[in-house]
Coordinates of C-alpha atoms in Angstrom, one line a residue:
M235 CA 27.0 46.9 7.0
K236 CA 25.9 45.3 10.3
W237 CA 22.4 46.5 9.8
N238 CA 22.3 45.1 6.2
A239 CA 23.5 41.7 7.4
T240 CA 20.8 41.6 10.1
L241 CA 18.2 42.6 7.6
L242 CA 19.3 39.9 5.1
F243 CA 19.2 37.3 7.9
F244 CA 15.6 38.1 8.8
I245 CA 14.6 38.2 5.1
S246 CA 16.0 34.8 4.6
L247 CA 14.1 33.4 7.6
W248 CA 10.9 35.0 6.3
I249 CA 11.4 33.5 2.8
G250 CA 12.1 30.1 4.4
S251 CA 8.8 30.2 6.3
L252 CA 6.7 31.0 3.2
S253 CA 6.4 29.7 -0.3
L254 CA 9.6 30.3 -2.1
K255 CA 9.8 31.5 -5.7
I256 CA 12.8 31.2 -8.0
G257 CA 12.3 32.3 -11.6
V258 CA 9.2 30.4 -12.9
Y259 CA 9.4 27.8 -10.2
N260 CA 7.3 27.9 -7.1
F261 CA 8.4 26.0 -4.0
I262 CA 5.6 25.1 -1.6
H263 CA 6.6 24.6 2.0
L264 CA 5.4 21.4 3.6
K265 CA 6.1 19.3 6.7
T266 CA 6.9 15.6 6.5
R267 CA 7.9 12.9 8.9
L268 CA 11.6 12.0 9.1
D269 CA 10.9 8.3 8.3
L270 CA 9.4 9.3 5.0
I271 CA 12.7 10.9 3.9
E272 CA 14.4 7.8 2.5
P273 CA 18.1 8.1 1.6
G274 CA 17.6 5.6 -1.2
L275 CA 15.5 8.1 -3.1
T276 CA 17.8 11.0 -2.8
I277 CA 19.1 12.4 -6.1
R278 CA 21.8 14.4 -4.4
S279 CA 22.8 15.3 -0.8
D280 CA 25.1 18.4 -0.5
F281 CA 26.3 21.1 1.8
G282 CA 24.1 24.2 1.2
L283 CA 25.0 27.6 2.5
T284 CA 21.4 28.8 2.4
M285 CA 17.9 27.6 1.7
I286 CA 17.8 29.6 -1.5
Q287 CA 21.0 28.0 -2.7
C288 CA 19.5 24.6 -2.1
A289 CA 16.2 25.5 -3.9
T290 CA 18.2 26.9 -6.8
S291 CA 20.0 23.5 -7.1
C292 CA 16.7 21.8 -7.3
A293 CA 15.3 24.2 -9.9
E294 CA 18.4 23.5 -12.0
D295 CA 18.2 19.7 -11.8
L296 CA 15.7 18.4 -14.2
R297 CA 15.1 15.3 -12.0
C298 CA 14.4 17.2 -8.8
V299 CA 10.8 17.8 -7.8
S300 CA 11.3 18.2 -4.1
L301 CA 13.9 19.1 -1.5
S302 CA 14.6 19.2 2.2
Y303 CA 17.0 21.6 3.9
S304 CA 18.4 21.6 7.4
R305 CA 19.5 25.0 8.6
T306 CA 21.3 23.4 11.6
I307 CA 23.7 21.3 9.6
K308 CA 23.3 23.1 6.3
S309 CA 22.2 19.8 4.6
C310 CA 20.6 20.1 1.2
K311 CA 18.8 17.0 0.0
L312 CA 17.2 16.8 -3.5
F313 CA 14.5 14.2 -4.4
D314 CA 12.7 13.1 -7.4
V315 CA 9.6 12.1 -5.3
I316 CA 7.1 14.2 -3.5
Y317 CA 5.9 13.4 0.0
D318 CA 2.6 14.3 1.6
S319 CA 2.6 16.9 4.3
D320 CA 2.0 15.5 7.8
D321 CA 0.4 17.1 10.8
I322 CA 3.0 15.6 13.2
G323 CA 5.9 16.3 10.8
D324 CA 9.3 17.5 12.0
V325 CA 11.1 18.0 8.7
D326 CA 10.9 21.0 6.5
Y327 CA 10.1 20.0 2.9
W328 CA 9.6 22.0 -0.3
I329 CA 8.1 20.8 -3.5
V330 CA 8.3 22.3 -7.0
T331 CA 5.0 23.4 -8.5
N332 CA 3.3 25.7 -11.1
G333 CA 5.9 26.7 -13.8
S334 CA 7.5 23.3 -13.7
T335 CA 6.7 20.6 -16.3
R336 CA 7.7 17.9 -13.8
W337 CA 5.1 15.6 -12.3
V338 CA 4.7 13.1 -9.5
P339 CA 5.0 9.5 -10.6
K340 CA 1.6 7.7 -10.9
S341 CA 3.2 4.4 -11.9
C342 CA 6.4 2.5 -11.9
P343 CA 7.1 3.4 -15.6
E344 CA 6.8 7.0 -14.6
V345 CA 9.2 6.5 -11.8
A346 CA 11.7 5.3 -14.4
S347 CA 11.0 7.9 -17.0
C348 CA 11.0 11.0 -14.8
S349 CA 13.8 10.0 -12.5
G350 CA 16.1 7.7 -14.6
I351 CA 16.0 5.1 -11.8
T352 CA 16.1 1.5 -13.1
T353 CA 16.7 -0.3 -9.8
D354 CA 13.9 -2.5 -8.4
G355 CA 12.7 -1.4 -5.0
E356 CA 10.1 0.4 -2.9
Y357 CA 8.9 3.7 -4.2
W358 CA 6.3 6.3 -3.3
I359 CA 3.9 6.7 -6.2
Y360 CA 0.6 8.4 -6.6
P361 CA -1.9 6.2 -8.4
T362 CA -5.0 7.6 -10.0
A363 CA -7.0 4.7 -8.5
T364 CA -6.1 5.9 -4.9
N365 CA -7.1 9.5 -5.8
G366 CA -3.4 10.4 -6.0
R367 CA -2.7 9.4 -2.4
R368 CA 0.9 8.5 -1.7
T369 CA 1.2 4.8 -1.9
K370 CA 4.3 2.6 -1.3
I371 CA 4.7 0.3 -4.3
Y372 CA 7.4 -2.2 -5.1
C373 CA 8.5 -1.7 -8.7
H374 CA 9.7 -5.0 -10.3
N375 CA 11.6 -5.2 -13.6
L376 CA 12.0 -1.4 -13.6
D377 CA 14.7 -1.6 -16.2
S378 CA 12.4 -3.3 -18.8
V379 CA 8.7 -3.9 -18.4
P380 CA 7.8 -2.7 -14.9
V381 CA 5.4 -4.7 -12.8
H382 CA 3.7 -3.3 -9.7
Y383 CA 3.6 -5.1 -6.3
V384 CA 2.5 -4.3 -2.8
T385 CA 4.9 -5.7 -0.1
L386 CA 3.0 -7.4 2.7
K387 CA 4.2 -6.7 6.2
N388 CA 2.3 -9.6 7.9
T389 CA 1.6 -13.2 7.1
N390 CA -0.7 -13.9 4.2
R391 CA -1.1 -17.6 4.1
F392 CA -3.7 -19.9 2.4
I393 CA -4.0 -23.6 3.4
G394 CA -6.1 -26.0 1.3
H395 CA -7.5 -29.4 2.2
N396 CA -8.4 -31.4 -0.9
K397 CA -9.1 -35.0 -1.9
T398 CA -5.4 -35.8 -2.0
N399 CA -5.4 -35.4 1.8
W400 CA -8.2 -38.0 2.5
V401 CA -7.4 -40.7 5.0
V402 CA -10.6 -42.6 5.3
Q403 CA -13.9 -42.6 3.5
Q404 CA -16.5 -41.3 6.0
E405 CA -18.9 -38.5 6.4
C406 CA -16.5 -36.4 8.5
R407 CA -12.8 -36.8 7.9
S408 CA -11.0 -36.1 11.2
D409 CA -7.5 -36.6 9.9
F410 CA -5.5 -35.9 6.8
K411 CA -2.2 -36.9 5.1
A412 CA 0.3 -34.3 6.1
P413 CA 1.3 -31.8 4.9
L414 CA -1.6 -29.8 3.7
T415 CA -1.1 -27.7 0.6
S416 CA -0.3 -24.1 1.5
V417 CA 1.1 -21.0 -0.1
E418 CA 2.4 -17.8 1.5
F419 CA 2.6 -14.4 -0.3
G420 CA 5.3 -11.9 0.4
K421 CA 4.2 -9.5 -2.2
I422 CA 1.0 -9.3 -4.3
Q423 CA 0.9 -8.1 -7.9
I424 CA -1.6 -5.3 -8.7
N425 CA -2.8 -3.5 -11.8
I426 CA -1.9 0.1 -11.0
E427 CA -4.8 1.4 -13.1
D428 CA -7.5 0.1 -10.8
M429 CA -5.5 -1.5 -7.9
E430 CA -6.9 -4.9 -8.7
I431 CA -5.0 -8.0 -7.4
N432 CA -3.6 -10.6 -9.7
E433 CA -4.6 -13.7 -7.6
T434 CA -2.4 -16.1 -9.6
D435 CA 0.9 -14.3 -9.6
Y436 CA 3.4 -16.3 -7.5
T437 CA 6.6 -14.3 -8.2
F438 CA 7.0 -13.5 -4.5
A439 CA 5.2 -16.5 -3.1
S440 CA 6.4 -19.6 -1.4
P441 CA 6.1 -22.1 -3.1
S442 CA 6.4 -20.3 -6.4
E443 CA 3.5 -22.2 -7.8
S444 CA 0.2 -23.4 -6.3
H445 CA -3.4 -24.4 -7.1
L446 CA -4.4 -22.0 -4.4
K447 CA -5.1 -18.4 -5.5
Y448 CA -4.5 -15.4 -3.3
G449 CA -7.6 -14.9 -1.2
H450 CA -8.9 -18.5 -1.8
T451 CA -8.9 -21.8 0.0
T452 CA -10.4 -25.3 -0.2
D453 CA -11.8 -28.0 2.1
C454 CA -12.9 -31.6 1.6
N455 CA -13.9 -32.6 5.1
G456 CA -17.7 -33.0 4.6
E457 CA -20.6 -30.8 3.6
A458 CA -20.9 -27.4 5.3
F459 CA -24.1 -28.4 7.1
R460 CA -22.3 -31.3 8.9
N461 CA -21.6 -30.2 12.5
P462 CA -19.3 -30.6 14.3
C463 CA -16.8 -31.3 11.6
P464 CA -13.2 -30.1 11.8
R465 CA -12.3 -27.7 9.0
F466 CA -8.7 -27.6 7.6
G467 CA -8.9 -25.1 4.7
N468 CA -8.3 -21.6 5.9
A469 CA -7.2 -18.1 4.6
T470 CA -5.4 -15.2 6.2
I471 CA -5.4 -11.9 4.3
D472 CA -3.5 -9.1 6.0
T473 CA -2.5 -5.7 4.6
G474 CA -1.6 -4.1 7.9
G475 CA 1.2 -1.6 7.7
T476 CA 0.8 -1.0 3.9
G477 CA -1.7 1.9 4.1
L478 CA -4.0 -0.1 2.0
I479 CA -7.0 -2.4 2.6
F480 CA -9.2 -4.5 0.4
D481 CA -12.4 -2.9 -0.8
P482 CA -14.7 -3.1 2.3
T483 CA -17.6 -4.0 0.0
S484 CA -15.9 -7.2 -1.1
V485 CA -18.1 -10.3 -0.4
F486 CA -16.6 -13.7 0.5
G487 CA -18.4 -17.0 0.1
K488 CA -18.6 -20.3 -1.8
T489 CA -16.8 -20.3 -5.1
G490 CA -17.2 -24.0 -6.0
G491 CA -17.7 -27.5 -4.8
Y492 CA -20.6 -29.3 -3.2
S493 CA -22.4 -27.8 -0.2
A494 CA -19.6 -25.4 0.5
A495 CA -19.7 -22.3 2.7
I496 CA -17.4 -20.1 4.7
K497 CA -17.0 -20.7 8.4
D498 CA -15.8 -18.3 11.2
F499 CA -15.4 -15.3 9.0
S500 CA -13.8 -12.2 10.6
R501 CA -12.7 -8.8 9.5
S502 CA -10.6 -6.5 11.7
S503 CA -12.2 -3.1 12.6
D504 CA -9.7 -1.2 10.4
G505 CA -10.4 -3.5 7.5
S506 CA -6.8 -4.6 7.1
R507 CA -7.2 -8.3 8.2
V508 CA -9.6 -10.9 6.9
V509 CA -9.6 -14.5 8.2
F510 CA -12.0 -17.4 7.3
W511 CA -12.2 -21.1 7.2
C512 CA -13.8 -23.1 4.3
A513 CA -16.3 -26.0 4.6
G514 CA -17.7 -28.3 2.0
W515 CA -17.5 -31.5 0.1
C516 CA -14.3 -30.4 -1.8
G517 CA -15.6 -26.9 -1.4
K518 CA -13.9 -23.8 -2.6
C519 CA -14.1 -20.4 -0.8
G520 CA -13.0 -16.9 -1.6
P521 CA -14.2 -13.5 -2.9
T522 CA -17.5 -13.8 -4.8
S523 CA -18.0 -10.1 -5.6
G524 CA -15.2 -10.1 -8.2
P525 CA -11.4 -9.7 -8.1
L526 CA -10.1 -8.2 -4.9
Q527 CA -9.1 -4.5 -5.2
L528 CA -7.0 -2.4 -2.9
K529 CA -8.2 0.9 -1.4
S530 CA -6.6 3.6 0.6
A531 CA -7.0 3.0 4.3
N532 CA -8.0 6.6 4.7
E533 CA -10.9 6.1 2.3
F534 CA -12.0 3.1 4.3
S535 CA -12.2 5.1 7.5
K536 CA -14.6 7.5 5.8
I537 CA -16.8 4.6 4.6
M538 CA -16.8 3.1 8.1
V539 CA -18.0 6.5 9.5
L540 CA -20.8 6.5 6.9
F541 CA -21.8 2.9 7.7
S542 CA -21.9 3.8 11.4
K543 CA -24.2 6.7 10.8
M544 CA -26.5 4.5 8.6
N545 CA -26.7 1.8 11.3
F546 CA -27.4 4.5 13.9
L547 CA -30.3 5.9 11.9
F548 CA -31.6 2.3 11.2
V549 CA -31.7 1.6 14.9
L550 CA -33.5 4.8 15.6
N551 CA -36.1 4.0 12.9
M552 CA -36.6 0.5 14.3
N553 CA -37.2 1.9 17.8

């Protein structure tokens, strides 16, 4: 009996370290970071005598697509959301694959339909537009017609100086009537099909309405060629901490007004932060290459490597 018990113990360890199969369900063993296991997304958290018992519970629950199991405290957590593996992970994680008809959510409606969740909040989803990469999305109106948002971690503020702020009629206006028009976005609405920004959605903006669109600003302090001339209209775009950046091929410039141009444009090395000032005689500045689109930050790093190689080859050819 003692020999049999020892054999069963080692067999259970072996199964736990490999892919686990129960009936028609395959469970792939992954690693994930502890901070990705969010209690709010747990279907059920129970005491589980063994890993196999926990996996069986997942296979029997139609909402379960993934699970974590702690051999130390015998904790069995079932999830309706799949997390990516991580090289520096410290939590064992198993996902259901193959024989299952379950799928990872690619949109907020799929979060609701495959999990039964109808509470607005932050969810991991896997949009086609990000090549299925795990993306944190805020699902709004999840119990009716879901709308997709990205929650911004840092300040995204747009300040506009227009003709209502004039003080004196002169070539260069050095003062203005306070306060300047400004709007700050806490979340930005996106079209999940192509990750395109809705620049005029103010649901999570302050104030809740504005003539300034996301990514745009204005200035009426004299033509762009007038120097020196103080500029008051400015824009701060920052997606740091979201895992997303704006398409690095996006171009910014004049979008309207007389003799307008962007001044002091800067983009952070990781592509997550863009800051610029606007100049012009009631000039308007913003993206000129089309509506802003979000990309996975991982994809951006690949593009930057490619650009660096191209620049290196260009310099070699020039020499």
